[in-house]
Structures are given as structure tokens and as C-alpha cells.
Amino acid sequence: MNTIAPPAEAPPAPVVHAAPKPRVAPVWLLTFGMALVGAALVLFAHPRSAPADIPWALDWWALAIGFAVAELAAVKISFGRDSHTISLSEIPLVFGLALASPIALIGGRLLGSTAILVFYRQQPPLKLAFNVALFNLETAIAIAVYRAWLGDLSPNSLYGWGGILLAVIAAVFTSAAMVDAVIALHDGIRKFTELARSFATGSLISVSVGFLGMVSVALVWHDRWAFVLLAGMVTIFFMLMRVYGSMSRRHDDLKAVFDFTAGLSRAQSSQDIATLALDECRSVLRCELADIVMFDPATGEPERLAINADGEIHSQRMDSRTVASVRAQLSATSEP
């Protein structure tokens, strides 16, 4: 970790550390391990055999279209400082479990979702590799759980629906756990309360979408034309989620303005106003740390005011050499 030392004749200045570099190698190792485990699970799940007693089978290309549409229709919804993306991918996953062979489900999932990530979202190589490995792993785990539970019974039964629910829960938990793991490996350890809140909220949303998929399969089991009803139902659900997401963001913005205005009315000094501004910036930008440098109007001396992830306020007097050092480091880190 590099620091910039002050001149020899200057008094000791606070050391400003550069931001830690993301750790890439552990993420690549995790991605490779996920890919191996997913491939092994598929090989042990009789990859070419569809479930017994199904009226018709879904082909890989139909599932690929379904997963591609699900990724395109992703909706981002905010819950406080957390942000969750609803992709509706559990719906084609449920269809694939009940009406397709494992190899068709895996192939459709990887082809449809990867195409959107590459050509539409244009994700960088590391993020793309992790997401593809995650798609493969969570789908393989869902297949393994579902086939172990179902056996030779019909998917269109109470027992079959229970198996699909368990498979969706297993896939959702796997996805949430791997995402939290890669964030910890790449950016550092997160607080347990943050992990638990994000895990619970994301899992609840995904399982709810899985229930919608189960209802959809029940509709089309005896009549393929029920896909028309399904398309209308999913479209309405998607539009409701978009409206909810938009209203949620507006509510958060209005609440932030109201809280900031109310705080200003209680502020009694410039430091109180700066503290309030830092806290609101941290909330709006969904970051953990924020700081500001203020200059005393009487003496002209700079003071650094910072707020951490726990909301604790720290102040520190700074001399001109320290300010120059900080500016030099910021300029160095901002250069390409």
C-alpha cells in the first residue's frame, strides 16, 4: 500500500491510504470451481431424459428465448440501501424442470442468458464468466434436487409441485450465497447484518417469482394455448413491478429531501449542516463512507469531517501540507 510522505522539515501529517485494489484471482478460482461443480451435477442427473408422464416437452431453443426475455425484462427495486434485480428467470426455470430434459434446460439457460449479458449488457470478462458459471451451478443444483425428489412420479401433482418449490429454493439460496461470497472476495468482508438482509430480501423475491412459474406450468399442462394467458399474466406482473420500482425510487427521493430539510431546521452550526449533508449523500449514493474538507472562516484552517458505515462522525484538523498531499494522491489515482 503506497503512501505519500511529507517533506522532512514538515510535522507528521495524517497518512491517507489508497483505496485497496479489488482481488481478482480468488474470484477466478471461485468461478472455475462453480463451473466444475455444475458440470458434475448435470452429468449425474441423466441429462437427456425428460421427466416422466409429461404431455409435451420443451426444446432448448424455447427455453433460451424464455431466459433471454427474462433477462431483458429485469426490474431493479430498492429496499433502503439495498438494491435487488428481479429478472423473472425463475419462470422459465420452473418450465424447464417440469417439461424439459436437464441438457435442454442447461443449454437454454446458458445460451439465452449469456447472449443478453454479452450483446446487450456488455459485461466485462470477469463478471461475465462468474455470471455464466453461476447460471450453470444454480440450474444444475435445481435439477439435482428436483430429480432426487421427484423420481418417477408426475410433475403435475402435489408431490411434483413440492419438488419444484424445493428446487427453486435451492437455486435461489445458491445464487444468493455465491453473490455474497464473490462480493466478499472482490471488495472485502461485509457486515453480517447487511448480508442477512440482502440474502433474505433477494430470496423472498425469487421464491415469489417461482410460485408464479408454478402457476404458469399448471395452466399450460393440458393446453398449450394457455401460453397466451401466461404471457398476459407475466406482462401485467412485469408492468406492476416497473411501476412499483419507479414509485419506490420517487418515495426514497422525496424522503431524502424531507429528512434533509427537517435536519437543516434543527442544525445549529456549519458542522451540523456538513454532517447532515454527508449522511444524506451516503444514503442517496448507497455508499458506506463519505467525507468533506471544510475551511474555518476565522482562521482559514482546513478540517476533515468523515462519516463511516456505522454513522459515526470523525473530525480531524488538517494543515496545508496535508491538504496538498491529499490532492496529489487524488490526482494520481484519478489518472488512467
Short mmCIF file of C-alpha atoms in Angstrom, two decimals:
data_model
loop_
_atom_site.label_atom_id
_atom_site.label_comp_id
_atom_site.label_asym_id
_atom_site.label_seq_id
_atom_site.Cartn_x
_atom_site.Cartn_y
_atom_site.Cartn_z
CA MET A 1 0.00 0.00 0.00
CA ASN A 2 1.55 3.25 -1.13
CA THR A 3 1.58 6.47 0.87
CA ILE A 4 2.99 9.91 0.17
CA ALA A 5 5.37 11.19 2.83
CA PRO A 6 5.53 14.91 3.73
CA PRO A 7 8.78 16.88 3.40
CA ALA A 8 11.41 16.17 6.06
CA GLU A 9 11.02 19.54 7.75
CA ALA A 10 7.25 19.32 7.98
CA PRO A 11 5.46 17.98 11.04
CA PRO A 12 4.00 14.47 10.75
CA ALA A 13 0.81 14.53 8.70
CA PRO A 14 -2.01 12.02 8.73
CA VAL A 15 -1.36 9.27 6.22
CA VAL A 16 -4.02 8.88 3.56
CA HIS A 17 -4.16 5.32 2.26
CA ALA A 18 -5.03 4.50 -1.30
CA ALA A 19 -8.18 2.51 -1.90
CA PRO A 20 -7.49 -1.25 -1.83
CA LYS A 21 -7.36 -2.89 -5.21
CA PRO A 22 -10.06 -5.45 -5.98
CA ARG A 23 -8.92 -9.05 -5.55
CA VAL A 24 -9.36 -10.77 -8.91
CA ALA A 25 -7.56 -14.11 -8.51
CA PRO A 26 -9.90 -15.51 -5.79
CA VAL A 27 -12.90 -14.59 -7.94
CA TRP A 28 -11.48 -16.53 -10.90
CA LEU A 29 -10.85 -19.53 -8.63
CA LEU A 30 -14.41 -19.39 -7.30
CA THR A 31 -15.77 -19.12 -10.85
CA PHE A 32 -13.75 -22.13 -12.01
CA GLY A 33 -14.89 -24.19 -9.02
CA MET A 34 -18.54 -23.29 -9.64
CA ALA A 35 -18.24 -24.37 -13.28
CA LEU A 36 -16.74 -27.75 -12.31
CA VAL A 37 -19.39 -28.49 -9.67
CA GLY A 38 -22.20 -27.51 -12.02
CA ALA A 39 -20.91 -29.74 -14.81
CA ALA A 40 -20.53 -32.70 -12.43
CA LEU A 41 -24.10 -32.31 -11.14
CA VAL A 42 -25.51 -32.29 -14.67
CA LEU A 43 -23.65 -35.48 -15.59
CA PHE A 44 -25.16 -37.32 -12.61
CA ALA A 45 -28.73 -36.17 -13.38
CA HIS A 46 -29.43 -38.28 -16.51
CA PRO A 47 -29.02 -35.23 -18.76
CA ARG A 48 -31.03 -36.46 -21.77
CA SER A 49 -34.14 -37.81 -20.06
CA ALA A 50 -37.19 -35.58 -19.58
CA PRO A 51 -39.49 -36.08 -16.55
CA ALA A 52 -41.95 -38.96 -16.77
CA ASP A 53 -45.62 -38.52 -17.68
CA ILE A 54 -45.40 -35.11 -19.36
CA PRO A 55 -47.85 -34.18 -22.15
CA TRP A 56 -45.21 -32.50 -24.29
CA ALA A 57 -41.56 -31.48 -23.99
CA LEU A 58 -39.93 -28.07 -24.22
CA ASP A 59 -36.96 -27.70 -26.58
CA TRP A 60 -33.76 -25.90 -25.67
CA TRP A 61 -34.44 -23.02 -28.08
CA ALA A 62 -37.81 -22.25 -26.45
CA LEU A 63 -36.14 -22.13 -23.04
CA ALA A 64 -33.34 -19.95 -24.44
CA ILE A 65 -35.93 -17.44 -25.64
CA GLY A 66 -37.63 -17.53 -22.25
CA PHE A 67 -34.42 -16.90 -20.32
CA ALA A 68 -33.37 -14.13 -22.74
CA VAL A 69 -36.71 -12.36 -22.31
CA ALA A 70 -36.45 -12.77 -18.53
CA GLU A 71 -33.02 -11.10 -18.50
CA LEU A 72 -34.23 -8.29 -20.76
CA ALA A 73 -37.24 -7.67 -18.53
CA ALA A 74 -35.17 -7.35 -15.35
CA VAL A 75 -36.50 -4.75 -12.92
CA LYS A 76 -34.35 -3.09 -10.24
CA ILE A 77 -36.12 -2.39 -6.96
CA SER A 78 -34.58 -0.60 -3.97
CA PHE A 79 -35.15 -1.53 -0.33
CA GLY A 80 -33.41 1.11 1.76
CA ARG A 81 -29.70 0.90 0.98
CA ASP A 82 -30.07 -2.47 -0.79
CA SER A 83 -30.92 -2.85 -4.46
CA HIS A 84 -32.33 -6.05 -5.93
CA THR A 85 -32.91 -7.06 -9.53
CA ILE A 86 -35.95 -9.13 -10.44
CA SER A 87 -35.22 -10.97 -13.69
CA LEU A 88 -38.20 -13.39 -13.71
CA SER A 89 -35.74 -16.16 -14.65
CA GLU A 90 -37.44 -18.49 -12.15
CA ILE A 91 -40.41 -18.78 -14.55
CA PRO A 92 -38.51 -20.46 -17.43
CA LEU A 93 -36.55 -22.42 -14.80
CA VAL A 94 -39.77 -23.95 -13.47
CA PHE A 95 -40.92 -24.73 -17.02
CA GLY A 96 -37.62 -26.42 -17.76
CA LEU A 97 -37.72 -28.52 -14.60
CA ALA A 98 -41.24 -29.79 -15.31
CA LEU A 99 -41.22 -30.11 -19.10
CA ALA A 100 -37.65 -30.46 -20.39
CA SER A 101 -34.59 -32.65 -20.12
CA PRO A 102 -31.68 -31.42 -17.99
CA ILE A 103 -29.44 -30.88 -21.03
CA ALA A 104 -32.15 -28.79 -22.73
CA LEU A 105 -32.66 -26.72 -19.58
CA ILE A 106 -28.94 -26.11 -19.04
CA GLY A 107 -28.37 -25.32 -22.71
CA GLY A 108 -31.33 -22.95 -22.90
CA ARG A 109 -30.33 -21.19 -19.68
CA LEU A 110 -26.73 -20.64 -20.71
CA LEU A 111 -27.47 -19.67 -24.31
CA GLY A 112 -30.35 -17.28 -23.61
CA SER A 113 -28.92 -15.54 -20.53
CA THR A 114 -25.35 -15.36 -21.84
CA ALA A 115 -26.46 -13.80 -25.12
CA ILE A 116 -28.10 -10.93 -23.24
CA LEU A 117 -25.09 -10.42 -20.96
CA VAL A 118 -22.68 -10.35 -23.92
CA PHE A 119 -24.56 -8.41 -26.59
CA TYR A 120 -26.94 -6.24 -24.55
CA ARG A 121 -25.36 -5.62 -21.15
CA GLN A 122 -21.77 -6.00 -22.47
CA GLN A 123 -20.37 -7.21 -19.18
CA PRO A 124 -16.59 -7.35 -18.66
CA PRO A 125 -14.89 -10.79 -18.86
CA LEU A 126 -14.63 -11.50 -15.12
CA LYS A 127 -18.23 -10.54 -14.36
CA LEU A 128 -19.46 -12.42 -17.43
CA ALA A 129 -17.55 -15.58 -16.51
CA PHE A 130 -18.86 -15.50 -12.94
CA ASN A 131 -22.48 -14.98 -14.03
CA VAL A 132 -22.32 -17.79 -16.60
CA ALA A 133 -20.80 -20.16 -14.03
CA LEU A 134 -23.47 -19.10 -11.53
CA PHE A 135 -26.27 -19.74 -14.05
CA ASN A 136 -24.85 -23.20 -14.69
CA LEU A 137 -24.41 -24.02 -10.99
CA GLU A 138 -27.80 -22.86 -9.74
CA THR A 139 -29.61 -24.58 -12.63
CA ALA A 140 -27.67 -27.81 -12.06
CA ILE A 141 -28.48 -27.75 -8.33
CA ALA A 142 -32.16 -27.15 -9.09
CA ILE A 143 -32.16 -30.13 -11.48
CA ALA A 144 -30.38 -32.40 -9.00
CA VAL A 145 -32.76 -31.52 -6.15
CA TYR A 146 -35.85 -31.84 -8.33
CA ARG A 147 -34.87 -35.20 -9.86
CA ALA A 148 -33.88 -36.65 -6.48
CA TRP A 149 -37.24 -35.61 -5.02
CA LEU A 150 -39.49 -36.48 -7.97
CA GLY A 151 -38.18 -39.90 -9.00
CA ASP A 152 -40.61 -41.49 -11.48
CA LEU A 153 -43.68 -39.55 -10.31
CA SER A 154 -45.58 -37.00 -12.38
CA PRO A 155 -44.56 -33.34 -12.14
CA ASN A 156 -48.24 -32.36 -12.27
CA SER A 157 -49.02 -33.45 -8.73
CA LEU A 158 -48.80 -32.09 -5.22
CA TYR A 159 -45.59 -34.06 -4.75
CA GLY A 160 -44.23 -32.68 -8.01
CA TRP A 161 -45.04 -29.09 -7.04
CA GLY A 162 -43.26 -29.62 -3.74
CA GLY A 163 -40.18 -30.80 -5.63
CA ILE A 164 -40.22 -27.74 -7.87
CA LEU A 165 -40.54 -25.46 -4.85
CA LEU A 166 -37.56 -27.13 -3.15
CA ALA A 167 -35.54 -26.90 -6.37
CA VAL A 168 -36.28 -23.19 -6.76
CA ILE A 169 -35.39 -22.52 -3.13
CA ALA A 170 -32.11 -24.42 -3.54
CA ALA A 171 -31.25 -22.46 -6.69
CA VAL A 172 -32.13 -19.13 -5.06
CA PHE A 173 -30.09 -19.84 -1.95
CA THR A 174 -27.14 -20.96 -4.07
CA SER A 175 -27.30 -17.79 -6.15
CA ALA A 176 -27.55 -15.51 -3.11
CA ALA A 177 -24.72 -17.29 -1.30
CA MET A 178 -22.37 -17.17 -4.31
CA VAL A 179 -23.08 -13.50 -4.99
CA ASP A 180 -22.36 -12.59 -1.35
CA ALA A 181 -19.21 -14.73 -1.49
CA VAL A 182 -17.85 -13.06 -4.62
CA ILE A 183 -18.55 -9.59 -3.19
CA ALA A 184 -16.62 -10.53 -0.05
CA LEU A 185 -13.73 -11.92 -2.12
CA HIS A 186 -13.61 -8.99 -4.51
CA ASP A 187 -14.31 -5.99 -2.29
CA GLY A 188 -13.81 -7.21 1.26
CA ILE A 189 -15.92 -8.65 4.08
CA ARG A 190 -19.38 -7.19 4.51
CA LYS A 191 -21.25 -6.95 7.78
CA PHE A 192 -23.36 -9.95 8.75
CA THR A 193 -26.48 -7.81 9.13
CA GLU A 194 -26.06 -6.48 5.59
CA LEU A 195 -25.56 -9.99 4.22
CA ALA A 196 -28.58 -11.35 6.09
CA ARG A 197 -30.85 -8.51 4.95
CA SER A 198 -29.77 -8.80 1.32
CA PHE A 199 -30.00 -12.61 1.41
CA ALA A 200 -33.50 -12.64 2.90
CA THR A 201 -34.94 -9.97 0.61
CA GLY A 202 -33.49 -11.43 -2.59
CA SER A 203 -34.58 -14.96 -1.68
CA LEU A 204 -38.14 -13.87 -0.89
CA ILE A 205 -38.47 -12.09 -4.24
CA SER A 206 -37.09 -15.03 -6.24
CA VAL A 207 -39.26 -17.63 -4.48
CA SER A 208 -42.32 -15.45 -5.13
CA VAL A 209 -41.48 -15.39 -8.85
CA GLY A 210 -41.01 -19.17 -8.64
CA PHE A 211 -44.58 -19.53 -7.37
CA LEU A 212 -45.74 -17.54 -10.40
CA GLY A 213 -43.86 -20.01 -12.59
CA MET A 214 -45.55 -22.97 -10.90
CA VAL A 215 -48.98 -21.47 -11.54
CA SER A 216 -47.95 -20.91 -15.16
CA VAL A 217 -46.94 -24.55 -15.65
CA ALA A 218 -50.26 -25.68 -14.18
CA LEU A 219 -52.04 -23.50 -16.76
CA VAL A 220 -50.24 -24.90 -19.81
CA TRP A 221 -50.03 -28.54 -18.69
CA HIS A 222 -53.17 -29.59 -20.57
CA ASP A 223 -53.43 -26.83 -23.17
CA ARG A 224 -50.53 -25.08 -24.88
CA TRP A 225 -52.78 -22.17 -25.82
CA ALA A 226 -52.74 -21.23 -22.17
CA PHE A 227 -49.39 -19.62 -23.06
CA VAL A 228 -51.48 -16.67 -24.26
CA LEU A 229 -52.95 -16.26 -20.78
CA LEU A 230 -49.50 -16.78 -19.30
CA ALA A 231 -47.98 -14.06 -21.48
CA GLY A 232 -50.67 -11.62 -20.40
CA MET A 233 -50.25 -12.51 -16.72
CA VAL A 234 -46.46 -12.15 -16.81
CA THR A 235 -46.71 -8.88 -18.74
CA ILE A 236 -49.06 -7.43 -16.14
CA PHE A 237 -46.75 -8.64 -13.34
CA PHE A 238 -43.76 -7.06 -15.08
CA MET A 239 -45.57 -3.74 -15.54
CA LEU A 240 -46.63 -3.73 -11.89
CA MET A 241 -43.02 -4.31 -10.85
CA ARG A 242 -41.85 -1.46 -13.08
CA VAL A 243 -44.45 0.88 -11.59
CA TYR A 244 -43.56 -0.23 -8.06
CA GLY A 245 -39.86 0.27 -8.72
CA SER A 246 -40.44 3.76 -10.11
CA MET A 247 -42.70 4.74 -7.21
CA SER A 248 -40.23 3.28 -4.72
CA ARG A 249 -37.39 5.39 -6.12
CA ARG A 250 -39.55 8.51 -6.06
CA HIS A 251 -40.58 7.78 -2.48
CA ASP A 252 -36.93 7.37 -1.46
CA ASP A 253 -36.00 10.65 -3.18
CA LEU A 254 -38.85 12.55 -1.50
CA LYS A 255 -38.00 11.02 1.86
CA ALA A 256 -34.36 12.04 1.45
CA VAL A 257 -35.37 15.63 0.65
CA PHE A 258 -37.79 15.72 3.60
CA ASP A 259 -35.21 14.29 6.02
CA PHE A 260 -32.57 16.72 4.80
CA THR A 261 -34.91 19.71 5.13
CA ALA A 262 -36.02 18.63 8.59
CA GLY A 263 -32.41 18.18 9.63
CA LEU A 264 -31.48 21.65 8.37
CA SER A 265 -34.14 23.18 10.58
CA ARG A 266 -32.50 21.54 13.61
CA ALA A 267 -28.90 22.31 12.64
CA GLN A 268 -27.17 24.89 14.84
CA SER A 269 -23.74 25.12 13.22
CA SER A 270 -21.96 24.66 9.91
CA GLN A 271 -20.59 21.35 11.19
CA ASP A 272 -24.12 20.10 11.84
CA ILE A 273 -25.08 21.01 8.27
CA ALA A 274 -21.98 19.28 6.87
CA THR A 275 -22.68 16.16 8.92
CA LEU A 276 -26.26 16.08 7.67
CA ALA A 277 -25.11 16.54 4.06
CA LEU A 278 -22.61 13.68 4.38
CA ASP A 279 -25.20 11.33 5.82
CA GLU A 280 -27.71 12.15 3.08
CA CYS A 281 -25.05 11.72 0.37
CA ARG A 282 -24.20 8.33 1.81
CA SER A 283 -27.86 7.38 1.74
CA VAL A 284 -28.65 8.64 -1.77
CA LEU A 285 -25.48 7.20 -3.33
CA ARG A 286 -25.80 3.96 -1.30
CA CYS A 287 -22.19 4.16 -0.14
CA GLU A 288 -20.69 3.39 3.25
CA LEU A 289 -18.14 6.20 3.67
CA ALA A 290 -18.24 9.91 2.91
CA ASP A 291 -16.08 12.85 3.91
CA ILE A 292 -15.69 16.56 3.29
CA VAL A 293 -12.98 19.16 3.88
CA MET A 294 -14.18 22.49 5.32
CA PHE A 295 -12.24 25.68 5.96
CA ASP A 296 -12.67 27.67 9.15
CA PRO A 297 -13.86 31.16 8.10
CA ALA A 298 -11.97 32.75 11.01
CA THR A 299 -8.58 31.05 10.74
CA GLY A 300 -8.72 29.53 7.27
CA GLU A 301 -7.56 26.18 8.66
CA PRO A 302 -8.97 23.09 6.91
CA GLU A 303 -10.87 20.42 8.81
CA ARG A 304 -11.80 16.99 7.51
CA LEU A 305 -15.21 15.64 8.53
CA ALA A 306 -15.99 11.98 7.78
CA ILE A 307 -18.87 9.59 8.41
CA ASN A 308 -18.39 5.82 8.39
CA ALA A 309 -20.67 2.85 7.70
CA ASP A 310 -22.00 2.92 11.29
CA GLY A 311 -22.98 6.58 11.05
CA GLU A 312 -20.15 7.66 13.38
CA ILE A 313 -18.72 11.14 12.78
CA HIS A 314 -14.97 11.81 12.91
CA SER A 315 -13.33 15.22 12.58
CA GLN A 316 -9.65 15.98 12.05
CA ARG A 317 -7.71 19.23 11.78
CA MET A 318 -5.56 19.40 8.65
CA ASP A 319 -2.66 21.66 7.75
CA SER A 320 -1.98 22.99 4.26
CA ARG A 321 0.66 20.34 3.54
CA THR A 322 -1.80 17.59 4.35
CA VAL A 323 -4.39 19.12 2.03
CA ALA A 324 -1.80 19.32 -0.75
CA SER A 325 -0.83 15.69 -0.13
CA VAL A 326 -4.44 14.54 -0.33
CA ARG A 327 -4.98 16.48 -3.54
CA ALA A 328 -1.85 14.97 -5.06
CA GLN A 329 -2.97 11.45 -4.20
CA LEU A 330 -6.47 12.05 -5.57
CA SER A 331 -4.98 13.38 -8.80
CA ALA A 332 -2.68 10.36 -9.06
CA THR A 333 -5.48 7.83 -8.50
CA SER A 334 -7.80 9.56 -10.99
CA GLU A 335 -5.28 9.38 -13.85
CA PRO A 336 -5.84 6.50 -16.32
#
